[in-house]
XYZ file of N, CA and C in Angstrom:
627
model
N 102.459 106.742 93.550
C 102.360 105.318 94.204
C 101.575 104.422 93.368
N 100.895 104.871 92.416
C 100.060 103.800 91.487
C 101.127 103.207 90.629
N 102.003 103.758 90.200
C 103.245 102.955 89.485
C 103.819 102.002 90.469
N 103.991 102.367 91.480
C 104.610 101.168 92.297
C 103.757 99.997 92.642
N 102.340 100.221 92.719
C 101.568 99.294 92.929
C 101.474 98.477 91.715
N 101.392 99.054 90.619
C 101.196 98.447 89.388
C 102.554 97.547 89.156
N 103.584 98.056 89.354
C 104.766 97.197 89.287
C 104.857 95.941 90.149
N 104.290 96.213 91.433
C 104.314 94.950 92.370
C 103.424 94.084 92.039
N 102.210 94.458 91.490
C 101.185 93.423 91.240
C 101.635 92.811 89.892
N 102.184 93.438 88.979
C 102.801 92.837 87.641
C 103.826 91.738 88.088
N 104.682 91.994 88.986
C 105.803 91.153 89.358
C 105.535 90.198 90.481
N 104.253 90.110 91.014
C 103.869 89.381 92.139
C 104.898 89.576 93.292
N 105.166 90.782 93.630
C 106.105 90.877 94.677
C 105.200 91.779 95.880
N 105.552 91.379 97.065
C 105.096 91.747 98.320
C 106.101 92.436 98.959
N 105.956 93.998 98.950
C 107.135 94.807 99.408
C 106.499 95.928 99.995
N 107.069 96.572 100.784
C 106.541 97.998 101.392
C 106.778 99.008 100.363
N 105.408 99.507 99.802
C 105.484 100.587 98.829
C 106.149 101.850 99.167
N 106.120 102.078 100.590
C 106.740 103.486 100.944
C 108.244 103.449 100.888
N 108.642 102.288 101.070
C 110.248 102.138 101.194
C 110.632 102.418 99.653
N 109.748 101.698 98.762
C 110.024 101.758 97.433
C 110.148 103.158 96.917
N 108.985 103.924 97.235
C 108.775 105.281 96.990
C 109.906 106.237 97.568
N 110.480 106.001 98.726
C 111.637 106.709 99.134
C 112.863 106.478 98.322
N 113.120 105.166 97.864
C 114.436 104.877 97.003
C 114.061 105.393 95.719
N 112.830 105.411 95.139
C 112.609 106.093 93.885
C 112.804 107.553 93.817
N 112.360 108.150 94.930
C 112.495 109.598 94.986
C 113.970 110.104 94.935
N 114.661 109.337 95.864
C 116.044 109.507 96.008
C 116.687 109.419 94.764
N 116.570 108.313 93.906
C 117.031 108.071 92.702
C 116.834 109.339 91.790
N 115.659 109.580 91.581
C 115.189 110.752 90.778
C 115.804 112.027 90.964
N 116.041 112.261 92.466
C 116.680 113.556 92.859
C 118.158 113.539 92.449
N 118.868 112.297 92.356
C 120.133 112.259 91.943
C 120.400 112.458 90.456
N 119.530 111.953 89.832
C 119.341 112.029 88.202
C 118.986 113.653 87.886
N 118.226 114.177 88.656
C 117.903 115.638 88.305
C 118.788 116.591 88.843
N 119.649 116.479 89.928
C 120.501 117.337 90.373
C 121.762 117.083 91.054
N 122.214 115.611 90.724
C 123.392 115.156 91.034
C 124.494 116.009 90.332
N 125.673 116.218 90.908
C 126.829 116.840 90.179
C 128.084 116.058 90.782
N 128.799 115.669 89.607
C 129.982 115.036 89.651
C 130.801 115.063 88.285
N 132.175 114.916 88.414
C 132.961 114.816 87.106
C 133.183 113.356 86.883
N 132.740 112.866 85.798
C 132.997 111.372 85.585
C 133.672 111.212 84.145
N 134.696 110.566 84.182
C 135.676 110.624 82.729
C 134.836 110.108 81.775
N 134.701 110.603 80.527
C 134.062 110.005 79.365
C 134.433 108.576 79.063
N 135.696 108.150 79.352
C 135.779 106.812 79.032
C 135.128 105.688 80.045
N 134.763 106.328 81.284
C 133.831 105.431 82.114
C 132.488 105.481 81.518
N 131.874 106.457 81.126
C 130.472 106.409 80.631
C 130.323 105.882 79.203
N 131.391 105.924 78.498
C 131.264 105.217 77.141
C 132.531 104.721 76.862
N 132.755 103.425 77.505
C 133.780 102.630 77.377
C 133.664 101.944 75.969
N 134.633 101.155 75.617
C 135.015 100.657 74.213
C 133.689 99.860 73.640
N 132.983 99.197 74.599
C 131.755 98.590 73.953
C 130.685 99.319 73.737
N 130.649 100.461 74.261
C 129.399 101.398 74.248
C 129.593 102.571 73.117
N 130.863 102.982 73.139
C 131.076 104.301 72.262
C 130.331 103.819 70.729
N 130.617 102.814 70.123
C 130.004 102.670 68.643
C 128.662 102.718 68.558
N 128.174 102.096 69.759
C 126.566 101.962 69.713
C 125.957 103.299 69.819
N 126.582 104.277 70.515
C 125.968 105.615 70.768
C 126.677 106.850 69.933
N 127.384 106.372 68.809
C 128.132 107.346 67.998
C 127.240 108.518 67.447
N 125.931 107.874 67.073
C 125.021 108.854 66.576
C 123.993 109.333 67.507
N 124.287 109.312 68.801
C 123.470 109.686 69.746
C 124.367 110.880 70.791
N 124.340 111.980 70.349
C 125.167 113.241 71.102
C 124.691 113.210 72.297
N 123.508 112.897 72.796
C 122.896 113.084 74.144
C 123.301 111.992 74.979
N 123.783 111.019 74.481
C 123.996 109.638 75.335
C 124.801 109.813 76.340
N 125.821 110.537 76.304
C 126.840 110.840 77.513
C 126.117 111.649 78.562
N 125.216 112.601 78.200
C 124.454 113.411 79.223
C 123.296 112.457 79.813
N 122.917 111.540 79.222
C 121.944 110.589 80.017
C 122.582 109.471 80.735
N 123.878 109.061 80.410
C 124.512 107.875 80.976
C 124.964 108.518 82.368
N 125.416 109.830 82.350
C 126.069 110.328 83.586
C 125.131 110.418 84.866
N 123.917 110.879 84.808
C 122.864 110.746 85.945
C 122.805 109.268 86.273
N 122.509 108.538 85.320
C 122.296 107.009 85.520
C 123.501 106.259 86.420
N 124.744 106.726 85.969
C 125.872 106.317 86.524
C 125.931 106.610 88.306
N 125.650 108.066 88.308
C 125.684 108.519 89.663
C 124.617 107.906 90.502
N 123.092 107.745 89.862
C 122.165 107.090 90.554
C 122.500 105.556 91.233
N 123.076 104.874 90.194
C 123.594 103.487 90.469
C 124.682 103.380 91.439
N 125.525 104.529 91.448
C 126.821 104.642 92.229
C 126.254 104.657 93.730
N 125.292 105.655 93.930
C 124.873 105.933 95.279
C 123.891 104.925 95.765
N 123.191 104.101 94.836
C 122.298 103.022 95.601
C 123.405 101.702 95.898
N 124.358 101.583 95.027
C 125.367 100.419 95.368
C 126.125 101.026 96.612
N 126.319 102.111 96.697
C 127.012 102.509 98.077
C 126.200 102.376 99.313
N 124.960 102.456 99.116
C 124.066 102.272 100.240
C 123.806 100.661 100.410
N 123.717 100.046 99.598
C 123.469 98.539 99.527
C 124.509 97.851 98.762
N 125.568 97.750 99.240
C 126.622 97.013 98.137
C 126.505 95.530 97.837
N 126.821 95.315 96.673
C 126.387 93.949 96.142
C 127.813 93.396 95.529
N 127.800 92.184 95.237
C 128.907 91.758 94.656
C 129.140 92.333 93.271
N 127.998 92.362 92.527
C 127.841 93.321 91.198
C 126.399 94.031 91.300
N 126.381 95.192 90.689
C 125.372 95.967 90.365
C 125.541 96.292 88.918
N 124.599 95.879 88.087
C 124.681 96.297 86.672
C 123.446 96.713 85.963
N 123.645 97.719 85.238
C 122.376 98.148 84.365
C 122.704 97.840 82.988
N 121.637 96.880 82.324
C 121.732 96.607 80.982
C 120.500 97.325 80.276
N 120.885 97.842 78.964
C 119.886 98.337 78.268
C 119.450 97.371 77.121
N 118.134 97.562 76.884
C 117.603 96.733 75.827
C 117.892 97.288 74.295
N 118.902 96.697 73.609
C 119.301 97.427 72.444
C 118.798 96.590 71.366
N 117.523 97.147 70.929
C 116.702 96.341 69.962
C 117.387 95.995 68.611
N 118.142 96.937 68.049
C 118.823 96.762 66.758
C 119.714 95.543 66.764
N 120.454 95.343 68.018
C 121.285 94.156 68.038
C 120.630 93.044 68.755
N 119.313 93.157 69.118
C 118.557 92.150 69.878
C 119.395 91.505 70.962
N 119.896 92.403 71.860
C 120.532 91.918 72.932
C 120.464 93.028 74.096
N 120.973 92.628 75.315
C 121.123 93.429 76.319
C 122.631 93.937 76.220
N 122.923 95.253 76.647
C 124.097 95.827 76.454
C 124.390 96.343 77.986
N 125.272 96.076 78.571
C 125.881 96.543 79.880
C 126.185 97.927 79.784
N 125.383 98.917 80.373
C 125.483 100.276 80.439
C 126.626 100.827 81.316
N 126.229 100.237 82.760
C 126.946 100.574 83.884
C 127.071 99.404 84.767
N 128.294 99.486 85.529
C 128.373 98.398 86.350
C 129.093 98.967 87.662
N 128.977 98.443 88.824
C 129.590 98.651 89.992
C 129.894 97.368 90.592
N 131.220 96.992 91.071
C 131.476 95.884 91.740
C 132.241 94.837 90.725
N 132.064 93.681 90.785
C 132.951 92.566 89.996
C 132.316 92.595 88.369
N 133.291 92.672 87.466
C 132.663 92.717 86.133
C 131.827 91.434 85.834
N 130.859 91.658 84.781
C 130.164 90.573 84.339
C 129.750 90.993 82.740
N 129.259 90.136 82.116
C 129.112 90.347 80.503
C 128.660 91.619 80.094
N 129.472 92.011 78.958
C 129.201 93.245 78.292
C 127.982 93.407 77.460
N 127.716 92.236 76.753
C 126.611 92.000 76.066
C 125.953 90.578 76.168
N 124.627 90.567 76.240
C 124.019 89.220 76.333
C 122.882 89.095 74.910
N 123.031 88.239 74.249
C 122.102 88.095 73.101
C 120.657 87.681 73.640
N 119.488 88.280 73.132
C 118.320 87.767 73.475
C 117.866 86.760 72.624
N 118.348 85.414 73.062
C 118.169 84.141 72.210
C 117.450 83.048 73.203
N 116.935 82.165 72.854
C 116.596 81.011 73.681
C 117.625 80.228 74.708
N 119.035 80.257 73.844
C 119.918 79.662 74.550
C 120.436 80.577 75.855
N 120.385 81.836 75.603
C 120.821 82.760 76.661
C 119.627 82.937 77.711
N 118.427 82.706 77.354
C 117.344 82.637 78.384
C 117.593 81.781 79.525
N 118.280 80.668 79.185
C 118.428 79.481 80.169
C 119.838 79.857 80.877
N 120.684 80.682 80.297
C 122.027 81.077 80.638
C 122.317 82.239 81.629
N 121.415 83.082 81.327
C 121.545 84.438 81.960
C 120.078 84.973 82.419
N 119.857 85.208 83.779
C 118.784 85.960 84.291
C 118.451 87.272 83.708
N 119.310 88.004 83.340
C 118.840 89.339 82.707
C 118.163 89.019 81.349
N 118.764 88.111 80.628
C 118.195 87.890 79.383
C 116.647 87.371 79.490
N 116.485 86.488 80.625
C 115.026 85.961 80.728
C 114.135 86.930 81.119
N 114.767 88.059 82.024
C 113.859 89.115 82.472
C 113.537 90.156 81.324
N 114.423 90.138 80.555
C 114.263 91.230 79.430
C 113.244 90.403 78.320
N 113.209 89.360 78.208
C 112.456 88.504 77.230
C 110.942 88.289 77.694
N 110.981 88.047 79.008
C 109.663 87.954 79.756
C 108.927 89.019 80.284
N 109.732 89.949 80.692
C 109.131 91.061 81.457
C 108.835 90.854 82.837
N 109.440 89.756 83.260
C 109.257 89.403 84.590
C 110.463 89.422 85.618
N 110.502 89.930 86.734
C 111.498 89.740 87.576
C 111.950 88.290 87.845
N 113.088 88.168 87.953
C 113.817 86.731 88.135
C 114.648 86.989 89.371
N 114.334 86.070 90.503
C 114.768 86.188 91.593
C 115.397 84.683 92.174
N 116.782 84.475 92.068
C 117.249 83.143 92.513
C 118.100 83.369 93.821
N 117.259 82.915 94.913
C 118.001 82.969 96.185
C 118.983 82.403 96.186
N 119.142 81.169 95.687
C 120.297 80.115 95.687
C 120.662 79.823 94.337
N 121.609 80.308 93.833
C 122.014 80.141 92.400
C 122.403 78.703 92.262
N 123.170 77.870 93.105
C 123.582 76.620 93.148
C 122.345 75.663 92.788
N 121.272 75.993 93.785
C 120.031 75.229 93.615
C 119.260 75.341 92.369
N 119.236 76.486 91.733
C 118.578 76.930 90.597
C 119.423 76.039 89.319
N 120.678 75.783 89.460
C 121.310 75.328 88.566
C 121.237 73.550 88.590
N 121.055 73.293 89.889
C 120.870 71.717 90.218
C 119.536 71.365 89.589
N 118.224 72.392 89.804
C 117.086 71.843 89.478
C 116.877 72.270 87.877
N 117.814 72.621 87.173
C 117.630 72.974 85.879
C 116.896 74.349 85.484
N 116.762 75.152 86.528
C 116.074 76.270 86.175
C 117.002 77.237 85.724
N 118.244 77.302 85.643
C 119.365 77.817 85.277
C 120.489 77.084 84.819
N 121.035 77.537 83.482
C 122.140 76.639 83.136
C 123.371 77.564 83.165
N 124.544 76.906 83.069
C 125.939 77.635 82.887
C 126.847 77.780 84.225
N 127.966 77.266 84.088
C 128.704 77.329 85.197
C 129.270 78.664 85.781
N 129.212 79.539 84.708
C 129.458 80.932 85.129
C 128.612 81.531 86.141
N 127.489 80.820 86.378
C 126.447 81.450 87.160
C 126.863 81.021 88.736
N 127.900 80.395 88.879
C 128.456 79.964 90.239
C 129.131 80.994 90.813
N 129.395 82.175 90.034
C 130.256 83.132 90.688
C 129.610 84.066 91.695
N 128.237 83.703 91.751
C 127.551 84.535 92.753
C 126.486 83.522 93.404
N 126.493 83.475 94.685
C 125.444 82.607 95.384
C 124.196 82.960 95.162
N 123.794 84.375 94.792
C 122.473 84.716 94.634
C 122.386 85.654 93.497
N 121.281 85.855 92.694
C 121.034 86.771 91.724
C 119.801 87.208 91.791
N 119.502 88.443 91.362
C 118.278 89.187 90.989
C 118.211 90.021 89.849
N 117.191 89.795 89.012
C 117.123 90.572 87.820
C 115.650 91.423 87.734
N 115.855 92.690 87.686
C 114.438 93.494 87.889
C 114.213 94.171 86.396
N 113.127 94.000 85.779
C 112.779 94.553 84.634
C 112.547 96.241 84.825
N 113.179 96.966 83.767
C 112.962 98.265 83.788
C 112.021 98.583 82.749
N 110.586 98.643 83.093
C 109.639 98.654 82.068
C 108.468 99.693 82.418
N 107.601 99.938 81.279
C 106.611 100.803 81.376
C 105.408 99.983 81.748
N 103.983 100.679 81.740
C 103.011 100.045 82.126
C 102.416 99.157 80.955
N 102.970 99.535 79.705
C 102.638 98.713 78.415
C 103.365 97.397 78.345
N 104.383 97.543 79.365
C 105.200 95.983 79.251
C 106.390 96.177 78.316
N 106.726 97.522 77.746
C 108.047 97.471 77.088
C 109.048 97.624 78.063
N 110.173 96.688 77.752
C 111.234 96.549 78.554
C 112.465 97.352 78.079
N 112.802 98.480 78.764
C 113.803 99.255 78.466
C 115.243 98.767 78.841
N 115.276 98.017 79.905
C 116.495 97.235 80.337
C 116.164 96.519 81.622
N 117.544 96.067 82.219
C 117.301 95.190 83.263
C 118.322 95.781 84.263
N 117.947 95.769 85.773
C 118.774 96.101 86.753
C 119.190 94.729 87.356
N 120.524 94.298 87.126
C 120.935 93.041 87.683
C 121.883 92.990 88.769
N 121.648 92.180 89.873
C 122.411 92.121 90.979
C 122.809 90.728 91.490
N 124.006 90.756 91.520
C 124.593 89.404 92.074
C 125.221 89.785 93.495
N 124.765 88.842 94.419
C 124.934 88.929 95.813
C 125.346 87.777 96.348
N 126.103 88.108 97.602
C 126.674 86.776 98.451
C 125.425 85.988 99.400
N 124.411 86.741 99.375
C 123.139 86.253 100.088
C 121.823 86.746 99.377
N 120.674 86.073 99.774
C 119.534 86.458 98.998
C 119.199 88.188 99.665
N 118.353 88.829 98.945
C 118.432 89.961 99.360
C 117.077 89.976 100.102
N 117.224 90.815 101.310
C 116.098 91.079 102.231
C 114.882 91.763 101.673
N 113.799 91.759 102.296
C 112.612 92.575 101.613
C 112.958 93.941 101.593
N 113.796 94.486 102.604
C 114.072 95.969 102.594
C 115.214 96.266 101.585
N 116.010 95.246 101.205
C 117.039 95.541 100.228
C 116.409 95.540 98.684
N 115.532 94.535 98.550
C 114.788 94.418 97.404
C 113.892 95.664 97.158
N 113.160 96.010 98.206
C 112.455 97.393 97.907
C 113.263 98.554 97.492
N 114.322 98.505 98.115
C 115.351 99.683 97.599
C 115.745 99.488 96.246
N 116.083 98.371 95.665
C 116.433 98.263 94.244
C 115.216 98.390 93.329
N 114.050 97.930 93.740
C 112.706 98.139 92.974
C 112.593 99.740 92.869
N 112.760 100.449 93.676
C 112.729 101.848 93.944
C 113.716 102.382 92.878
N 114.900 102.097 92.901
C 115.910 102.397 91.854
C 115.582 102.138 90.596
N 114.991 100.915 90.213
C 114.657 100.493 88.929
C 113.546 101.457 88.392
N 112.524 101.769 89.201
C 111.416 102.578 88.914
C 112.159 104.137 88.767
N 113.074 104.496 89.444
C 113.561 105.784 89.467
C 114.280 106.138 88.110
N 114.986 105.049 87.590
C 115.918 105.285 86.471
C 115.163 105.066 85.045
N 113.944 104.688 85.080
C 113.050 104.386 84.110
C 113.102 105.429 83.088
N 112.645 106.551 83.533
C 112.415 107.698 82.331
C 113.610 108.126 81.741
N 114.826 108.009 82.408
C 116.348 108.433 81.806
C 116.580 107.423 80.757
N 116.449 106.046 81.220
C 116.788 104.849 80.293
C 116.010 105.000 79.233
N 114.529 105.288 79.150
C 113.777 105.307 77.873
C 114.042 106.401 77.020
N 114.679 107.428 77.499
C 115.316 108.536 76.587
C 116.587 107.880 75.792
N 117.174 107.192 76.604
C 118.575 106.720 75.983
C 118.401 105.540 75.070
N 117.402 104.763 75.276
C 117.071 103.770 74.197
C 115.496 103.765 74.136
N 115.071 104.704 73.292
C 113.590 104.708 72.938
C 113.126 103.486 71.982
N 112.200 102.729 72.298
C 111.907 101.760 71.382
C 111.460 102.072 70.041
N 110.840 103.134 69.980
C 110.247 103.497 68.449
C 111.307 103.774 67.575
N 112.644 104.329 68.246
C 113.576 104.736 67.200
C 114.278 103.285 67.001
N 114.503 102.529 67.994
C 115.226 101.188 67.863
C 114.371 100.424 66.785
N 113.086 100.517 66.739
C 112.249 99.557 65.753
C 112.289 100.249 64.289
N 112.575 101.355 64.152
C 112.749 101.939 62.905
C 113.938 101.713 62.240
N 115.062 101.299 63.065
C 116.482 101.185 62.502
C 116.454 99.955 61.533
């Protein structure tokens, strides 16, 4: 529960910690015990295979992440549910998993993309970005790029540890703003996948490359 309270405090979110704990535990249970056959081409599509060519354990780590996101998306369907990994060698976010409508495979972590893509802003700042009304954010200049009009609402949650290292971003594009119940669910998912994602993209290894 301490991790949940720390995340909520850091992100300035007021949500039900018990609901987050339930979602986190369910996510971790799927990662630990889930069973399913998932084709390798789904886990390692063409944009991912070269990045993980030297990591034989990548497929085994991506599989439980895929199952966890699939379950969460089934419970709370979104227009798009996407998990991005922070790929330090290329200084970009790489889309690891997606359910729903397709979005960007790679987002460079540059100042330009900070304003164009909420996941990039979340990865660079370490803070959750919640745009209840995408069109209003565009009108106010808080977000740039007409590609953002594809979804009425967007939420990007950092997958990070207590030291502030961002391993990835859970990005949601939705037809309406998330309710507190839905947001608590997705925060729990973000916390639940943290350990596996940190094994897939360890920062120390990336920094040495």
